Amino acid sequence: MAAFALSELLPNKWRHIGVVIADITTIIAVIIGPVTGRYGIESHTWQWNFWAAAIAQFLSFLGLYFLYYPPAHPYGIPFRQMIKEIDYVGGFLFIAGAVPVLMGIVWTTIYPSNSAYVVAPLVVGFAGLVAFACWERFANIKHPLTPTYVFTSSYGRDLTAPAIALGVVNMFYYSSSILWPTMINALYTNGGTNWKYGIVLSLPQGIAILTGAGALSIFGSHIKHWQWQLTGSVFVMVLFGSLLALVNTHNKGLMLAFVFLSQTGYGWAIYLAIAVSQMGVEHKDLGISGGISGVARFAAGSIGAAVYTTILTNTTNDWIAKLVPTAALEAGLRESRLAELMASVGTPALAANFSPSIVAAASGAVAEANVHGIR
């Protein structure tokens, strides 16, 4: 909220700096979150990761409430009248559509894609979103949540294209935030047993985002040409993020470099995309553009995370079913124990019930399956 509210207070030339400052605690959380999270699990105090976030959010709320003095309402509407004229029906329809869609996507990681648990929420959700779009377009509303003109202004260049770019950039973050921890756990820390080393490997991703955001704050105003900055930073993010497909069990240093470079590009691109998404609208529509941009950012991120997780999980499981039996049989496992072995993969029972040679063969096959899933 603070990041998008800053657009009302700062001129265009400073907005990218303000957005980074407003989101600095989030960047810090990305850096230290893996550390405190894993230590919390080991020390049974993981709940404090959530309590700390709740406390920080409450302090942010207090700061906004007591210190934020927005400009006069651009439409000149008194507060009570504004409350009465909010598009409550549109808000209900959007929530009724968006929530089931996200549920259906997430449930693809649990149920088959043709299951009613997946299909029904998706159908209901998309129907709700269509109803929301029709309501916003054709209903006679004084203040629609998403007025058509903000999307069509300058043939979509003012808001539509920047909002799409913002959503796509944020989706790419979730790809790296899923793939890199998977690499750390499955390939570089012996299945997660060396968790302290895993924490060290998790730090460069957050530090890279901070590096990119800091570089934008320092050099953005000097470089100018905001659209080319966004194009260049997205190119770096996509190029080195795509090169993660070169992963294997032995090139940890190369993958670490690619993650750092990709996330540096992301740190530059995401905060510039937030700023750019509000540069093209009129001042009276900054609240609308901020809401639309926020939805684009976080909805796309949620969808991306669900899609990436589903693809990674399903592909990895398919390759485990192909590779582990062959590797175990070649290591001397009796075929009659294959079902027991497959049920033990990923659990302590694997090491407890099978010989070291078979465990090593199965673990190597699982690592190779993860490589295929990541690719």
PDB file of C-alpha atoms in Angstrom, residues 35-174:
ATOM      1  CA  VAL A  35      17.526 -17.820   7.626  1.00  0.00           C
ATOM      2  CA  THR A  36      14.954 -17.118  10.326  1.00  0.00           C
ATOM      3  CA  GLY A  37      12.520 -19.591   8.799  1.00  0.00           C
ATOM      4  CA  ARG A  38      14.922 -22.532   8.901  1.00  0.00           C
ATOM      5  CA  TYR A  39      16.257 -21.641  12.331  1.00  0.00           C
ATOM      6  CA  GLY A  40      12.655 -21.333  13.475  1.00  0.00           C
ATOM      7  CA  ILE A  41      11.916 -24.856  12.273  1.00  0.00           C
ATOM      8  CA  GLU A  42      14.997 -26.263  13.980  1.00  0.00           C
ATOM      9  CA  SER A  43      14.306 -24.385  17.243  1.00  0.00           C
ATOM     10  CA  HIS A  44      10.513 -24.840  17.115  1.00  0.00           C
ATOM     11  CA  THR A  45       9.911 -21.085  17.073  1.00  0.00           C
ATOM     12  CA  TRP A  46       8.812 -20.785  13.438  1.00  0.00           C
ATOM     13  CA  GLN A  47       5.613 -18.972  14.472  1.00  0.00           C
ATOM     14  CA  TRP A  48       7.648 -15.830  15.119  1.00  0.00           C
ATOM     15  CA  ASN A  49       8.297 -15.459  11.407  1.00  0.00           C
ATOM     16  CA  PHE A  50       4.592 -14.730  11.035  1.00  0.00           C
ATOM     17  CA  TRP A  51       4.281 -12.711  14.237  1.00  0.00           C
ATOM     18  CA  ALA A  52       7.176 -10.490  13.144  1.00  0.00           C
ATOM     19  CA  ALA A  53       5.482  -9.838   9.796  1.00  0.00           C
ATOM     20  CA  ALA A  54       2.184  -9.046  11.524  1.00  0.00           C
ATOM     21  CA  ILE A  55       3.908  -6.618  13.901  1.00  0.00           C
ATOM     22  CA  ALA A  56       5.690  -4.907  11.006  1.00  0.00           C
ATOM     23  CA  GLN A  57       2.410  -4.578   9.112  1.00  0.00           C
ATOM     24  CA  PHE A  58       0.732  -3.053  12.160  1.00  0.00           C
ATOM     25  CA  LEU A  59       3.548  -0.533  12.572  1.00  0.00           C
ATOM     26  CA  SER A  60       3.228   0.315   8.876  1.00  0.00           C
ATOM     27  CA  PHE A  61      -0.500   0.848   9.352  1.00  0.00           C
ATOM     28  CA  LEU A  62       0.145   3.193  12.276  1.00  0.00           C
ATOM     29  CA  GLY A  63       2.678   5.122  10.223  1.00  0.00           C
ATOM     30  CA  LEU A  64       0.267   5.531   7.325  1.00  0.00           C
ATOM     31  CA  TYR A  65      -2.609   6.473   9.620  1.00  0.00           C
ATOM     32  CA  PHE A  66      -0.767   9.147  11.600  1.00  0.00           C
ATOM     33  CA  LEU A  67       1.812  10.437   9.108  1.00  0.00           C
ATOM     34  CA  TYR A  68       0.281  10.056   5.643  1.00  0.00           C
ATOM     35  CA  TYR A  69      -1.576  13.162   4.516  1.00  0.00           C
ATOM     36  CA  PRO A  70      -2.826  12.531   0.978  1.00  0.00           C
ATOM     37  CA  PRO A  71      -3.761  15.343  -1.379  1.00  0.00           C
ATOM     38  CA  ALA A  72      -7.380  16.436  -1.550  1.00  0.00           C
ATOM     39  CA  HIS A  73      -9.635  13.900  -3.266  1.00  0.00           C
ATOM     40  CA  PRO A  74      -9.265  14.544  -7.020  1.00  0.00           C
ATOM     41  CA  TYR A  75     -13.021  14.284  -7.570  1.00  0.00           C
ATOM     42  CA  GLY A  76     -13.809  16.679  -4.719  1.00  0.00           C
ATOM     43  CA  ILE A  77     -16.045  14.127  -3.018  1.00  0.00           C
ATOM     44  CA  PRO A  78     -16.651  14.250   0.760  1.00  0.00           C
ATOM     45  CA  PHE A  79     -15.527  11.168   2.667  1.00  0.00           C
ATOM     46  CA  ARG A  80     -19.034   9.969   3.559  1.00  0.00           C
ATOM     47  CA  GLN A  81     -20.243  10.329  -0.001  1.00  0.00           C
ATOM     48  CA  MET A  82     -17.177   8.466  -1.239  1.00  0.00           C
ATOM     49  CA  ILE A  83     -17.952   5.547   1.097  1.00  0.00           C
ATOM     50  CA  LYS A  84     -21.522   5.393  -0.202  1.00  0.00           C
ATOM     51  CA  GLU A  85     -20.469   5.448  -3.850  1.00  0.00           C
ATOM     52  CA  ILE A  86     -17.775   2.754  -3.710  1.00  0.00           C
ATOM     53  CA  ASP A  87     -18.383  -0.021  -6.243  1.00  0.00           C
ATOM     54  CA  TYR A  88     -19.241  -2.724  -3.713  1.00  0.00           C
ATOM     55  CA  VAL A  89     -20.881  -4.975  -6.305  1.00  0.00           C
ATOM     56  CA  GLY A  90     -17.768  -4.867  -8.465  1.00  0.00           C
ATOM     57  CA  GLY A  91     -15.595  -5.670  -5.467  1.00  0.00           C
ATOM     58  CA  PHE A  92     -17.767  -8.659  -4.565  1.00  0.00           C
ATOM     59  CA  LEU A  93     -17.765  -9.983  -8.139  1.00  0.00           C
ATOM     60  CA  PHE A  94     -13.996  -9.660  -8.409  1.00  0.00           C
ATOM     61  CA  ILE A  95     -13.381 -11.497  -5.134  1.00  0.00           C
ATOM     62  CA  ALA A  96     -15.976 -14.137  -6.070  1.00  0.00           C
ATOM     63  CA  GLY A  97     -14.104 -14.702  -9.327  1.00  0.00           C
ATOM     64  CA  ALA A  98     -10.467 -14.361  -8.322  1.00  0.00           C
ATOM     65  CA  VAL A  99     -10.522 -16.551  -5.201  1.00  0.00           C
ATOM     66  CA  PRO A 100     -11.955 -19.697  -6.884  1.00  0.00           C
ATOM     67  CA  VAL A 101      -9.548 -19.308  -9.821  1.00  0.00           C
ATOM     68  CA  LEU A 102      -6.573 -19.213  -7.466  1.00  0.00           C
ATOM     69  CA  MET A 103      -7.991 -22.156  -5.485  1.00  0.00           C
ATOM     70  CA  GLY A 104      -8.390 -24.217  -8.648  1.00  0.00           C
ATOM     71  CA  ILE A 105      -4.845 -23.480  -9.771  1.00  0.00           C
ATOM     72  CA  VAL A 106      -3.365 -24.310  -6.363  1.00  0.00           C
ATOM     73  CA  TRP A 107      -5.358 -27.532  -6.097  1.00  0.00           C
ATOM     74  CA  THR A 108      -3.719 -28.844  -9.268  1.00  0.00           C
ATOM     75  CA  THR A 109      -0.773 -29.658  -6.977  1.00  0.00           C
ATOM     76  CA  ILE A 110      -3.040 -31.951  -4.920  1.00  0.00           C
ATOM     77  CA  TYR A 111      -5.685 -33.333  -7.290  1.00  0.00           C
ATOM     78  CA  PRO A 112      -5.575 -34.447 -10.952  1.00  0.00           C
ATOM     79  CA  SER A 113      -6.248 -31.657 -13.430  1.00  0.00           C
ATOM     80  CA  ASN A 114      -9.573 -33.251 -14.460  1.00  0.00           C
ATOM     81  CA  SER A 115     -10.803 -33.535 -10.861  1.00  0.00           C
ATOM     82  CA  ALA A 116     -13.957 -31.675  -9.851  1.00  0.00           C
ATOM     83  CA  TYR A 117     -11.903 -30.026  -7.101  1.00  0.00           C
ATOM     84  CA  VAL A 118      -9.913 -28.296  -9.850  1.00  0.00           C
ATOM     85  CA  VAL A 119     -12.455 -27.859 -12.642  1.00  0.00           C
ATOM     86  CA  ALA A 120     -15.365 -26.542 -10.562  1.00  0.00           C
ATOM     87  CA  PRO A 121     -13.483 -23.638  -8.909  1.00  0.00           C
ATOM     88  CA  LEU A 122     -11.936 -22.648 -12.242  1.00  0.00           C
ATOM     89  CA  VAL A 123     -15.298 -22.605 -14.032  1.00  0.00           C
ATOM     90  CA  VAL A 124     -17.011 -20.694 -11.226  1.00  0.00           C
ATOM     91  CA  GLY A 125     -14.079 -18.313 -10.872  1.00  0.00           C
ATOM     92  CA  PHE A 126     -13.788 -17.424 -14.543  1.00  0.00           C
ATOM     93  CA  ALA A 127     -17.564 -16.964 -14.718  1.00  0.00           C
ATOM     94  CA  GLY A 128     -17.272 -14.538 -11.810  1.00  0.00           C
ATOM     95  CA  LEU A 129     -14.478 -12.616 -13.538  1.00  0.00           C
ATOM     96  CA  VAL A 130     -16.525 -12.377 -16.746  1.00  0.00           C
ATOM     97  CA  ALA A 131     -19.460 -11.079 -14.701  1.00  0.00           C
ATOM     98  CA  PHE A 132     -17.130  -8.553 -13.057  1.00  0.00           C
ATOM     99  CA  ALA A 133     -15.863  -7.341 -16.438  1.00  0.00           C
ATOM    100  CA  CYS A 134     -19.404  -6.983 -17.787  1.00  0.00           C
ATOM    101  CA  TRP A 135     -20.506  -5.122 -14.670  1.00  0.00           C
ATOM    102  CA  GLU A 136     -17.618  -2.687 -14.896  1.00  0.00           C
ATOM    103  CA  ARG A 137     -18.168  -2.127 -18.618  1.00  0.00           C
ATOM    104  CA  PHE A 138     -21.928  -1.898 -18.936  1.00  0.00           C
ATOM    105  CA  ALA A 139     -23.361  -1.018 -15.511  1.00  0.00           C
ATOM    106  CA  ASN A 140     -24.096   2.626 -14.845  1.00  0.00           C
ATOM    107  CA  ILE A 141     -21.647   3.115 -11.958  1.00  0.00           C
ATOM    108  CA  LYS A 142     -20.475   6.498 -10.739  1.00  0.00           C
ATOM    109  CA  HIS A 143     -17.033   5.260  -9.744  1.00  0.00           C
ATOM    110  CA  PRO A 144     -16.166   1.842 -11.233  1.00  0.00           C
ATOM    111  CA  LEU A 145     -13.175   0.009  -9.839  1.00  0.00           C
ATOM    112  CA  THR A 146     -11.723  -0.473 -13.321  1.00  0.00           C
ATOM    113  CA  PRO A 147     -13.034   2.215 -15.691  1.00  0.00           C
ATOM    114  CA  THR A 148     -12.571   1.276 -19.326  1.00  0.00           C
ATOM    115  CA  TYR A 149     -10.811   4.476 -20.319  1.00  0.00           C
ATOM    116  CA  VAL A 150      -7.733   3.791 -18.172  1.00  0.00           C
ATOM    117  CA  PHE A 151      -7.113   0.587 -20.147  1.00  0.00           C
ATOM    118  CA  THR A 152      -7.742   2.078 -23.583  1.00  0.00           C
ATOM    119  CA  SER A 153      -5.848   5.339 -23.076  1.00  0.00           C
ATOM    120  CA  SER A 154      -3.087   5.663 -25.701  1.00  0.00           C
ATOM    121  CA  TYR A 155      -4.094   2.232 -27.023  1.00  0.00           C
ATOM    122  CA  GLY A 156      -3.101   0.608 -23.747  1.00  0.00           C
ATOM    123  CA  ARG A 157       0.347   2.158 -23.476  1.00  0.00           C
ATOM    124  CA  ASP A 158      -0.506   4.296 -20.432  1.00  0.00           C
ATOM    125  CA  LEU A 159      -1.601   1.529 -18.045  1.00  0.00           C
ATOM    126  CA  THR A 160      -2.495  -1.778 -19.687  1.00  0.00           C
ATOM    127  CA  ALA A 161       0.949  -2.613 -21.061  1.00  0.00           C
ATOM    128  CA  PRO A 162       2.840  -1.500 -17.909  1.00  0.00           C
ATOM    129  CA  ALA A 163       0.444  -3.484 -15.690  1.00  0.00           C
ATOM    130  CA  ILE A 164       0.960  -6.602 -17.813  1.00  0.00           C
ATOM    131  CA  ALA A 165       4.723  -6.076 -17.656  1.00  0.00           C
ATOM    132  CA  LEU A 166       4.499  -5.720 -13.876  1.00  0.00           C
ATOM    133  CA  GLY A 167       2.590  -8.990 -13.579  1.00  0.00           C
ATOM    134  CA  VAL A 168       4.990 -10.882 -15.854  1.00  0.00           C
ATOM    135  CA  VAL A 169       8.046  -9.552 -14.010  1.00  0.00           C
ATOM    136  CA  ASN A 170       6.609 -10.655 -10.675  1.00  0.00           C
ATOM    137  CA  MET A 171       5.784 -14.097 -12.068  1.00  0.00           C
ATOM    138  CA  PHE A 172       9.436 -14.515 -12.999  1.00  0.00           C
ATOM    139  CA  TYR A 173      10.475 -13.848  -9.403  1.00  0.00           C
ATOM    140  CA  TYR A 174       8.378 -16.762  -8.236  1.00  0.00           C
TER     141      TYR A 174
END
